[in-house]
Coordinates of C-alpha atoms in Angstrom, one line a residue:
M3 CA 87.6 84.7 78.4
Y4 CA 84.0 85.4 79.3
R5 CA 82.0 85.8 82.6
S6 CA 79.1 83.7 83.8
N7 CA 76.8 83.4 86.7
G8 CA 74.7 80.6 88.2
N9 CA 75.8 77.0 88.9
Y10 CA 75.5 75.6 85.4
E11 CA 79.1 76.7 84.6
A12 CA 80.3 76.8 88.2
F13 CA 80.0 73.0 88.4
A14 CA 81.3 72.2 84.9
K15 CA 84.8 70.9 84.0
P16 CA 86.1 72.5 80.8
M17 CA 87.5 70.6 77.9
K18 CA 91.3 70.4 77.8
P19 CA 92.6 73.5 76.0
E20 CA 94.1 73.0 72.6
G21 CA 97.9 72.9 72.6
V22 CA 98.3 73.0 76.4
D23 CA 100.7 70.0 76.4
N24 CA 103.2 72.2 74.5
K25 CA 103.0 75.1 76.9
S26 CA 104.7 76.0 80.2
A27 CA 104.2 78.7 82.7
Y28 CA 106.4 81.1 84.8
I29 CA 104.7 82.8 87.7
V30 CA 106.4 85.7 89.4
G31 CA 105.3 85.9 93.0
S32 CA 103.9 83.1 95.3
G33 CA 101.3 85.2 97.0
L34 CA 97.6 84.2 96.7
A35 CA 97.3 85.4 93.1
G36 CA 100.4 83.4 92.0
L37 CA 99.3 80.2 93.8
A38 CA 95.8 80.6 92.4
A39 CA 97.1 80.9 88.9
A40 CA 99.1 77.7 89.3
T41 CA 96.0 75.9 90.6
F42 CA 93.8 77.1 87.7
L43 CA 96.5 76.1 85.2
I44 CA 96.4 72.6 86.6
R45 CA 92.7 72.2 87.4
D46 CA 91.1 74.0 84.5
G47 CA 94.0 74.4 82.0
Q48 CA 95.0 70.8 82.6
M49 CA 98.7 71.7 82.4
K50 CA 101.1 69.3 84.0
G51 CA 102.4 70.6 87.3
E52 CA 106.1 70.1 86.5
K53 CA 105.8 72.6 83.6
I54 CA 104.8 75.3 86.1
H55 CA 107.6 77.4 87.7
V56 CA 106.9 79.8 90.6
L57 CA 109.6 82.4 91.2
E58 CA 109.5 84.0 94.7
E59 CA 111.8 86.8 96.0
L60 CA 111.4 85.7 99.7
A61 CA 112.5 82.5 101.3
L62 CA 108.9 81.2 101.8
P63 CA 105.6 81.5 99.9
G64 CA 102.5 83.4 100.8
G65 CA 103.2 87.0 99.9
S66 CA 100.9 89.3 102.0
M67 CA 98.9 86.2 103.3
D68 CA 101.2 85.7 106.2
G69 CA 101.5 84.5 109.8
I70 CA 104.8 83.3 111.1
W71 CA 106.6 82.3 114.3
N72 CA 110.0 84.0 114.3
E73 CA 112.5 82.4 116.7
Q74 CA 114.1 85.8 117.6
K75 CA 110.9 87.9 117.8
G76 CA 107.9 85.7 118.3
Y77 CA 104.5 85.6 116.5
I78 CA 104.1 88.0 113.6
I79 CA 101.1 88.9 111.5
R80 CA 100.9 91.9 109.3
G81 CA 97.2 91.9 108.8
G82 CA 94.1 89.7 108.4
R83 CA 91.8 89.0 105.6
E84 CA 88.0 89.7 105.8
M85 CA 86.1 87.3 103.6
E86 CA 82.4 87.0 102.7
P87 CA 80.1 84.5 101.0
H88 CA 80.1 86.3 97.7
F89 CA 83.8 85.9 96.9
E90 CA 82.8 83.8 93.9
T91 CA 86.3 83.0 92.5
L92 CA 87.9 82.5 95.9
W93 CA 85.4 79.7 96.8
D94 CA 85.7 78.3 93.3
L95 CA 89.4 77.9 94.0
F96 CA 89.3 76.5 97.5
R97 CA 86.6 73.9 96.7
S98 CA 89.5 72.1 94.9
I99 CA 92.2 72.4 97.6
P100 CA 92.2 69.5 100.2
S101 CA 92.3 70.4 103.8
L102 CA 95.5 69.6 105.7
E103 CA 93.5 68.4 108.7
N104 CA 91.2 66.2 106.8
P105 CA 92.3 65.5 103.1
D106 CA 88.9 64.0 102.4
V107 CA 87.3 67.4 102.5
S108 CA 88.2 70.7 100.9
V109 CA 89.4 73.9 102.5
L110 CA 86.1 75.4 101.5
D111 CA 84.2 72.6 103.3
E112 CA 86.1 73.1 106.6
F113 CA 85.8 76.9 106.3
Y114 CA 82.0 76.6 105.7
W115 CA 81.4 74.3 108.6
L116 CA 83.5 76.4 111.0
N117 CA 81.7 79.7 110.2
K118 CA 78.3 78.0 110.4
K119 CA 79.2 76.7 113.9
D120 CA 80.9 79.9 115.0
P121 CA 79.4 82.9 113.0
S122 CA 80.9 86.4 113.1
F123 CA 79.2 89.0 115.3
S124 CA 80.8 92.0 116.9
H125 CA 79.5 93.1 120.2
G126 CA 81.9 96.1 120.4
R127 CA 82.6 97.5 117.0
V128 CA 83.7 101.0 118.2
I129 CA 84.9 102.2 121.6
Q130 CA 86.0 105.5 123.0
E131 CA 86.9 107.1 126.4
Q132 CA 89.1 104.1 127.4
G133 CA 86.9 101.2 126.6
K134 CA 83.4 102.6 126.6
E135 CA 80.9 101.7 124.0
L136 CA 80.0 104.4 121.4
P137 CA 76.7 105.9 122.5
T138 CA 75.4 105.9 118.9
E139 CA 76.7 102.3 118.2
G140 CA 74.7 100.7 115.4
Q141 CA 73.6 104.1 113.9
L142 CA 75.1 105.3 110.6
T143 CA 74.3 109.0 111.5
L144 CA 74.2 110.1 107.9
T145 CA 72.6 113.4 107.2
P146 CA 70.4 113.9 104.1
K147 CA 73.3 115.8 102.5
A148 CA 75.7 112.9 103.2
V149 CA 73.3 110.3 101.7
K150 CA 73.0 112.5 98.6
E151 CA 76.8 112.6 98.3
L152 CA 76.9 108.8 98.5
I153 CA 74.3 108.5 95.8
D154 CA 76.0 111.1 93.6
L155 CA 79.3 109.2 93.8
V156 CA 77.7 105.9 92.8
M157 CA 76.0 107.6 89.9
T158 CA 79.2 109.2 88.6
P159 CA 80.9 107.2 85.8
E160 CA 84.3 105.7 86.8
K161 CA 86.0 107.5 84.0
D162 CA 85.1 110.9 85.5
L163 CA 86.8 110.1 88.9
G164 CA 90.4 110.0 87.7
D165 CA 92.8 111.1 90.4
K166 CA 89.9 112.4 92.6
K167 CA 90.2 111.9 96.4
I168 CA 87.4 110.8 98.8
N169 CA 87.6 114.1 100.6
E170 CA 87.0 115.9 97.3
V171 CA 83.6 114.3 96.7
F172 CA 82.4 114.1 100.3
S173 CA 81.9 116.9 102.8
E174 CA 82.8 117.0 106.5
E175 CA 79.2 116.0 107.3
F176 CA 79.9 112.6 105.6
L177 CA 83.4 112.2 107.1
N178 CA 82.0 112.8 110.6
S179 CA 79.4 110.1 110.3
N180 CA 79.5 106.7 111.9
F181 CA 79.0 105.3 108.4
W182 CA 82.5 106.6 107.4
L183 CA 84.0 105.5 110.7
Y184 CA 82.7 101.9 110.2
W185 CA 83.5 101.9 106.5
S186 CA 87.0 103.4 106.6
T187 CA 88.2 101.3 109.5
M188 CA 86.8 98.1 108.1
F189 CA 88.3 98.6 104.6
A190 CA 91.3 100.8 105.5
F191 CA 90.2 103.9 103.6
E192 CA 91.9 107.2 104.3
P193 CA 90.1 110.6 103.5
W194 CA 92.7 111.2 100.7
A195 CA 92.3 107.8 99.1
S196 CA 90.8 107.2 95.7
A197 CA 87.2 108.2 95.1
M198 CA 87.2 105.7 92.3
E199 CA 88.0 102.8 94.6
M200 CA 85.4 104.1 97.1
R201 CA 82.8 104.0 94.4
R202 CA 83.7 100.4 93.5
Y203 CA 83.4 99.4 97.2
L204 CA 80.0 101.0 97.6
M205 CA 78.7 99.1 94.6
R206 CA 80.5 95.9 95.4
F207 CA 79.5 95.7 99.1
C208 CA 76.2 97.6 99.3
H209 CA 74.7 94.3 100.7
H210 CA 76.9 94.8 103.8
I211 CA 75.5 98.2 104.7
D212 CA 73.0 96.7 107.2
S213 CA 75.8 94.8 109.0
L214 CA 78.6 97.5 109.2
S215 CA 78.2 97.9 112.9
N216 CA 78.2 94.1 113.8
L217 CA 80.3 92.6 111.1
S218 CA 78.0 89.6 110.8
S219 CA 78.6 89.4 107.1
L220 CA 82.3 88.4 107.5
R221 CA 83.9 85.0 107.5
F222 CA 87.3 84.0 109.0
T223 CA 89.7 81.1 108.9
K224 CA 90.5 78.8 111.8
Y225 CA 94.1 79.8 112.1
N226 CA 96.1 82.7 110.6
Q227 CA 95.8 83.0 106.8
Y228 CA 99.2 81.4 106.1
E229 CA 98.4 78.2 108.0
S230 CA 94.8 78.0 106.9
L231 CA 95.0 79.0 103.3
I232 CA 98.5 79.1 101.9
Q233 CA 99.9 75.9 103.4
P234 CA 97.1 73.7 101.9
M235 CA 97.7 75.3 98.5
I236 CA 101.4 74.7 98.7
K237 CA 101.0 71.1 99.5
F238 CA 98.4 70.6 96.7
L239 CA 100.8 72.3 94.1
E240 CA 103.9 70.5 95.3
D241 CA 102.1 67.2 95.1
K242 CA 101.2 68.0 91.5
G243 CA 104.9 68.7 90.7
V244 CA 104.9 72.5 90.6
Q245 CA 108.5 73.9 90.8
F246 CA 109.1 76.6 93.4
T247 CA 112.3 78.7 93.3
Y248 CA 112.8 81.0 96.3
N249 CA 115.2 83.8 97.0
T250 CA 114.7 84.9 93.4
H251 CA 114.4 88.5 92.2
V252 CA 112.9 88.8 88.8
N253 CA 114.7 92.0 87.6
N254 CA 113.0 92.3 84.2
I255 CA 110.9 90.6 81.6
K256 CA 111.7 91.6 78.1
V257 CA 108.7 92.0 75.9
D258 CA 108.6 92.3 72.1
T259 CA 106.0 95.0 71.4
S260 CA 106.4 95.2 67.6
N261 CA 103.7 94.5 65.1
G262 CA 100.9 95.4 67.4
S263 CA 101.4 92.4 69.7
K264 CA 103.2 91.8 73.0
V265 CA 105.3 88.7 73.5
A266 CA 107.5 88.1 76.6
T267 CA 110.8 86.8 75.2
E268 CA 113.1 86.7 78.2
I269 CA 113.2 86.6 82.0
D270 CA 116.2 88.1 83.7
M271 CA 116.5 87.1 87.3
T272 CA 118.8 86.6 90.2
T273 CA 118.6 83.5 92.4
D274 CA 120.7 83.3 95.6
G275 CA 122.9 86.1 94.2
K276 CA 123.5 84.4 90.9
D277 CA 122.2 86.0 87.7
N278 CA 120.2 83.8 85.3
T279 CA 118.3 84.3 82.0
V280 CA 115.4 82.2 80.7
A281 CA 114.5 82.5 77.0
L282 CA 110.8 82.4 76.2
T283 CA 108.6 81.5 73.3
E284 CA 104.8 82.2 72.8
D285 CA 104.2 78.8 74.4
D286 CA 105.8 80.0 77.7
L287 CA 103.1 81.9 79.6
V288 CA 104.3 84.5 82.1
F289 CA 102.1 85.7 85.0
V290 CA 103.5 88.7 86.8
T291 CA 102.4 89.9 90.3
N292 CA 103.2 93.6 89.8
G293 CA 103.8 95.6 93.0
S294 CA 103.1 94.5 96.6
I295 CA 101.6 96.1 99.6
T296 CA 104.0 94.3 102.0
E297 CA 107.1 94.8 99.9
S298 CA 110.0 96.2 102.0
T299 CA 108.4 95.5 105.4
T300 CA 110.7 96.1 108.3
Y301 CA 110.3 94.9 111.9
G302 CA 111.0 96.2 115.3
D303 CA 110.8 94.5 118.7
K304 CA 109.7 95.2 122.3
T305 CA 112.3 98.0 122.7
H306 CA 112.9 99.2 119.1
P307 CA 110.6 100.7 116.6
A308 CA 110.4 99.2 113.1
P309 CA 112.9 101.1 110.8
T310 CA 111.2 103.4 108.3
E311 CA 114.1 103.5 105.8
H312 CA 113.5 101.0 103.0
E313 CA 114.4 100.0 99.5
L314 CA 111.8 100.4 96.7
G315 CA 111.6 96.6 96.5
S316 CA 111.9 93.9 93.9
S317 CA 108.2 93.8 92.8
W318 CA 108.1 97.5 92.2
E319 CA 111.4 97.6 90.3
L320 CA 110.1 94.8 88.0
W321 CA 106.9 96.7 87.3
E322 CA 108.9 99.9 86.6
N323 CA 111.1 98.0 84.1
L324 CA 108.0 96.6 82.4
A325 CA 106.3 100.0 82.3
K326 CA 109.2 101.5 80.5
Q327 CA 108.6 99.1 77.6
D328 CA 104.9 99.9 76.9
K329 CA 102.4 102.3 78.4
A330 CA 99.8 99.5 78.4
F331 CA 101.8 98.0 81.4
G332 CA 100.6 100.7 83.7
N333 CA 102.1 103.4 85.9
P334 CA 103.6 102.1 89.1
D335 CA 104.8 105.5 90.3
V336 CA 101.2 106.4 91.1
F337 CA 101.1 103.7 93.7
C338 CA 104.6 103.5 95.2
K339 CA 105.7 107.2 95.3
N340 CA 104.4 110.3 97.0
I341 CA 102.4 108.3 99.5
P342 CA 101.0 110.7 102.2
E343 CA 103.0 110.7 105.5
A344 CA 99.8 110.4 107.4
N345 CA 98.9 107.1 105.8
W346 CA 98.6 103.8 107.7
T347 CA 102.1 102.2 107.7
I348 CA 102.4 100.5 111.1
S349 CA 100.8 97.4 112.5
G350 CA 101.8 95.3 115.5
T351 CA 101.4 91.8 116.8
I352 CA 100.8 91.7 120.5
T353 CA 101.2 88.3 122.2
L354 CA 99.7 88.3 125.7
T355 CA 101.3 85.7 127.9
D356 CA 98.8 85.5 130.7
D357 CA 95.2 86.5 131.6
E358 CA 96.0 89.9 133.1
V359 CA 94.2 91.8 130.2
M360 CA 91.4 89.3 129.7
P361 CA 88.7 91.1 131.7
Y362 CA 89.1 94.3 129.6
I363 CA 88.9 92.4 126.4
E364 CA 85.8 90.4 127.5
K365 CA 84.1 93.6 128.7
I366 CA 84.3 95.0 125.2
S367 CA 83.8 91.9 123.0
Q368 CA 81.6 89.9 125.4
K369 CA 83.6 86.8 124.4
D370 CA 86.1 84.7 126.3
P371 CA 89.3 84.8 124.2
H372 CA 90.1 81.2 125.4
S373 CA 86.8 79.8 124.2
G374 CA 88.0 79.0 120.7
S375 CA 85.3 81.3 119.3
I376 CA 86.1 84.3 117.2
V377 CA 86.6 87.2 119.6
T378 CA 86.2 90.6 117.9
S379 CA 84.8 89.4 114.5
G380 CA 87.0 91.9 112.7
P381 CA 88.3 95.3 113.9
V382 CA 87.4 97.1 117.1
S383 CA 88.0 100.8 116.2
I384 CA 88.8 103.5 118.7
K385 CA 87.0 106.7 117.7
D386 CA 88.9 109.1 119.9
S387 CA 92.3 107.7 119.1
N388 CA 94.7 110.2 117.5
W389 CA 96.1 107.3 115.4
L390 CA 92.6 106.0 114.7
Y391 CA 93.9 102.9 116.4
G392 CA 92.2 99.6 116.0
Y393 CA 92.7 96.0 117.0
S394 CA 91.4 92.5 116.1
I395 CA 91.5 89.2 117.9
S396 CA 90.7 86.2 115.8
R397 CA 90.0 82.7 117.0
Q398 CA 92.5 81.4 119.4
K399 CA 94.8 79.6 118.9
H400 CA 95.7 81.8 116.0
F401 CA 98.8 79.7 115.4
K402 CA 98.8 76.0 115.7
R403 CA 101.9 76.1 117.9
Q404 CA 100.5 78.7 120.2
K405 CA 100.5 77.9 124.0
D406 CA 97.3 77.7 125.9
N407 CA 98.1 80.8 128.0
E408 CA 98.9 83.0 124.9
I409 CA 96.5 85.3 123.1
V410 CA 97.6 87.0 119.8
V411 CA 96.2 90.5 119.1
W412 CA 96.7 92.5 115.9
V413 CA 96.8 96.3 116.1
Y414 CA 97.0 99.0 113.5
G415 CA 96.7 102.8 113.2
L416 CA 95.3 104.5 110.2
F417 CA 97.0 107.9 110.9
S418 CA 100.8 108.0 111.2
D419 CA 101.3 111.8 111.6
K420 CA 100.0 112.5 115.1
P421 CA 101.2 111.6 118.6
G422 CA 99.3 109.0 120.5
N423 CA 96.8 109.7 123.4
F424 CA 98.9 107.9 126.0
V425 CA 102.3 107.6 124.3
N426 CA 103.4 111.0 123.1
K427 CA 104.9 109.8 119.9
K428 CA 103.9 109.2 116.3
I429 CA 103.0 105.5 115.7
T430 CA 106.0 105.2 113.4
E431 CA 108.3 106.1 116.3
C432 CA 107.0 103.6 118.8
T433 CA 108.6 100.5 120.1
G434 CA 106.6 97.3 120.6
D435 CA 106.0 98.0 124.2
E436 CA 104.7 101.5 123.4
L437 CA 102.3 100.1 120.8
C438 CA 101.0 97.8 123.5
E439 CA 100.8 100.6 126.1
E440 CA 98.6 102.7 123.8
W441 CA 96.3 99.8 123.1
L442 CA 96.0 98.9 126.8
Y443 CA 95.2 102.6 127.6
H444 CA 92.3 102.6 125.0
I445 CA 90.7 99.4 126.2
G446 CA 90.5 100.7 129.7
V447 CA 93.4 99.2 131.6
P448 CA 94.2 101.4 134.6
V449 CA 97.1 103.7 133.9
D450 CA 99.2 102.4 136.8
K451 CA 99.2 98.9 135.4
I452 CA 99.9 99.7 131.8
K453 CA 103.7 99.8 131.8
D454 CA 104.1 96.6 133.8
I455 CA 101.7 94.6 131.5
A456 CA 103.4 95.9 128.3
E457 CA 106.9 95.1 129.5
N458 CA 106.3 91.9 131.5
H459 CA 103.1 90.2 130.3
A460 CA 103.2 90.8 126.6
N461 CA 105.5 90.7 123.6
T462 CA 104.8 93.2 120.8
I463 CA 106.4 93.3 117.4
P464 CA 105.9 96.4 115.2
A465 CA 105.9 96.1 111.4
H466 CA 106.4 99.0 109.1
M467 CA 104.8 98.5 105.7
P468 CA 105.4 101.5 103.5
Y469 CA 103.0 100.5 100.7
I470 CA 100.2 98.9 102.7
T471 CA 97.5 101.3 101.5
S472 CA 99.0 101.9 98.0
Y473 CA 96.1 100.1 96.4
F474 CA 93.9 103.1 97.3
M475 CA 96.2 105.8 95.9
P476 CA 94.2 108.2 93.7
R477 CA 94.6 107.0 90.1
K478 CA 93.4 107.1 86.5
V479 CA 91.7 104.2 84.8
E480 CA 94.8 103.4 82.8
D481 CA 97.3 103.4 85.7
R482 CA 96.8 99.7 86.4
P483 CA 97.5 97.3 83.5
L484 CA 94.8 95.1 82.2
V485 CA 95.0 91.5 83.4
V486 CA 95.9 90.6 79.8
P487 CA 97.0 93.8 77.9
E488 CA 95.6 94.2 74.5
G489 CA 97.6 92.2 72.0
S490 CA 99.5 90.1 74.6
K491 CA 100.2 86.6 73.5
N492 CA 101.8 85.1 76.6
L493 CA 102.1 87.9 79.3
A494 CA 99.5 88.6 82.0
F495 CA 99.4 90.7 85.2
I496 CA 97.8 89.2 88.4
G497 CA 97.1 90.5 91.8
N498 CA 95.6 93.7 93.1
F499 CA 97.6 96.1 90.9
A500 CA 96.2 94.5 87.7
E501 CA 92.9 95.9 86.4
T502 CA 89.6 94.0 86.1
E503 CA 86.2 95.6 86.0
R504 CA 83.9 96.1 88.9
D505 CA 85.8 94.2 91.6
T506 CA 87.5 95.7 94.6
V507 CA 91.2 95.7 95.5
F508 CA 92.6 94.9 98.9
T509 CA 90.6 91.6 98.9
T510 CA 91.5 87.9 98.5
E511 CA 88.8 87.8 95.8
Y512 CA 90.6 90.3 93.6
S513 CA 93.8 88.3 93.8
V514 CA 92.1 85.1 92.7
R515 CA 89.8 86.7 90.1
T516 CA 92.8 88.3 88.2
A517 CA 94.6 84.9 88.3
M518 CA 91.5 83.1 87.0
E519 CA 91.0 85.6 84.2
A520 CA 94.7 85.5 83.2
V521 CA 94.8 81.7 83.0
Y522 CA 91.5 81.5 81.2
T523 CA 92.5 84.1 78.7
L524 CA 96.0 82.9 77.8
L525 CA 94.9 79.3 77.6
N526 CA 91.5 80.0 76.1
V527 CA 89.8 77.9 78.8
D528 CA 86.2 77.3 77.7
R529 CA 84.5 77.9 81.0
G530 CA 83.1 81.2 82.4
V531 CA 84.8 83.2 85.1
P532 CA 82.1 83.8 87.8
E533 CA 81.1 87.4 87.5
V534 CA 81.4 89.9 90.4
F535 CA 78.4 89.6 92.7
G536 CA 75.8 92.1 91.5
S537 CA 74.5 93.4 94.8
A538 CA 74.2 96.9 93.4
F539 CA 71.8 95.6 90.7
D540 CA 69.5 93.8 93.1
V541 CA 66.5 96.0 94.0
R542 CA 65.9 94.1 97.3
T543 CA 69.5 95.0 98.4
L544 CA 69.1 98.6 97.3
L545 CA 65.8 99.0 99.2
R546 CA 67.4 97.5 102.3
A547 CA 70.4 99.8 101.9
I548 CA 68.1 102.9 101.7
Y549 CA 66.4 101.8 104.9
Y550 CA 69.7 101.7 106.8
L551 CA 71.2 104.8 105.1
D552 CA 68.2 106.8 106.2
G553 CA 68.6 105.8 109.8
K554 CA 66.1 102.9 109.7
Q555 CA 63.2 105.2 108.9
K556 CA 60.0 104.1 107.1
I557 CA 59.0 106.0 104.0
E558 CA 56.3 108.0 105.8
D559 CA 58.8 109.1 108.5
I560 CA 61.3 110.5 106.0
K561 CA 61.0 114.3 106.0
L562 CA 60.4 115.6 102.5
P563 CA 59.4 119.0 101.1
F564 CA 55.7 119.6 100.6
K565 CA 55.7 118.9 96.8
E566 CA 57.7 115.7 97.1
R567 CA 55.4 114.6 99.9
L568 CA 52.4 114.9 97.5
V569 CA 54.2 112.9 94.9
E570 CA 55.1 110.3 97.4
K571 CA 51.5 110.0 98.5
K572 CA 50.3 109.4 94.9
V573 CA 53.0 106.8 94.3
M574 CA 52.2 104.9 97.5
E575 CA 48.5 104.8 96.5
K576 CA 49.6 103.2 93.2
V577 CA 51.8 100.5 94.8
Q578 CA 49.3 99.5 97.4
G579 CA 48.4 95.9 97.0
T580 CA 51.1 95.2 94.5
Y581 CA 54.4 93.2 94.6
I582 CA 56.3 96.5 95.0
E583 CA 54.5 97.0 98.3
E584 CA 55.7 93.5 99.4
L585 CA 59.3 94.5 98.5
L586 CA 59.0 97.7 100.5
K587 CA 57.7 95.8 103.5
D588 CA 60.5 93.2 103.2
A589 CA 63.0 96.1 103.3
H590 CA 61.2 97.6 106.4
L591 CA 60.4 100.7 104.4
L592 CA 56.7 100.2 105.1

């Protein structure tokens, strides 16, 4: 497997890999990574669909890419996916998946057209004091010390950040900035999260620094991610003959690690309560989705909180059993145990059943939720919320079956250890109605109307997700297994708990990238995997980032000590009339 850039290889079809007709594949997990692996096996590996077997513990596919109508509870979404133009492997994947609404075009085509017609732009990124705009909205409010801390982190080699937390490399000055408020609520970082992951995000998404406050860089699907992305993939794969087996717990995969190689020899699984064993040879490729952020999710309802007691979960147990066999298979305990109590664990789906709340939503977002246009363009964060509460309203209808009078709102709270500002409970203790009440309070609904609206004009379903931020647990480099561990002949790890360089977890891109790398490596596909977008290596992006990090100041306005000012003067004289001066002007630094 090798990486490439440019469209020379992006548009090329690889030759059929040698020996692929003698091979088969077993994919553990039908989330985005598993479905992407199956697609790449067929499209680029040219493996026959009927030789691909997808093993899923749930009764339906999709993993964390969900969105469902539950007859007993109502609409449920556990989160949304923020996407951007430089998800290179994601768009490489969806250019090949036909749209369900128009099979003559791809999912990428319809997604592209939709976001051209209805681009993302947030008119109310942060609010406080019951629906009021943040007075410093649009400003990053970084002090020189905080900017230096950002630069110092980026300049630190990844290997030197093992187990370090964000609040160990940043001071309170940084953590009190609008930059951190925008950044943490957009990407779901906690102060005690991994500094290593924070560094990767800074390098991966430095081209978004100028749009943090308006979210104009993001792209969104027409409906929820399950209907817009997962269902088209399932139809494509089923039409190709891929075999799906649901209600299947893969308990263990036995691996022969002798002689310096690693060969998966047996899959032990339980389907519908019946134990089964599949013997494997080197020609049987195994792709494992190790770990899951939505494993062991529990749900509440209008009058009951989501239970917080839970099992470890099948995906974690499988990873533990694999890790016992070889240290190269990673360290799952780092991610699934000793998670801070204060972490984000609760989200909720609020379905509004009439227009009682519409004026308050429109005042903040300056959008009519019934217009069909994307409403919040990502999260609206509530700065003075004890929970650091936030909400997002996507294009409506968010579900194809949604009624015209219904609006679906997703809410989440990053801090789970403090009582709310209106509801005097921790978010983990709240019923659906109470989650709704807290949201209504923060968007400015009069206090005397809140209880009636929550109880009689809305249906709110809480979801408890014990592992939702486990991607960001402080870790060492070796705690995640490589996509294809050294010496592996037929075993690969896919998804956000597998390790590939430079890219960032908690993204759809990471799921697809690991799947592509796994398939290309095990089948020796002779086509480059598109490299991670190199925004951190583009001098134009870096100059523009400097402009915004320094509060949109021009070079001559930045306060420097006397000696540095003299040096700056000499440098500016040298660049006058050169291409460097043009670059500085393009970045608004001159």
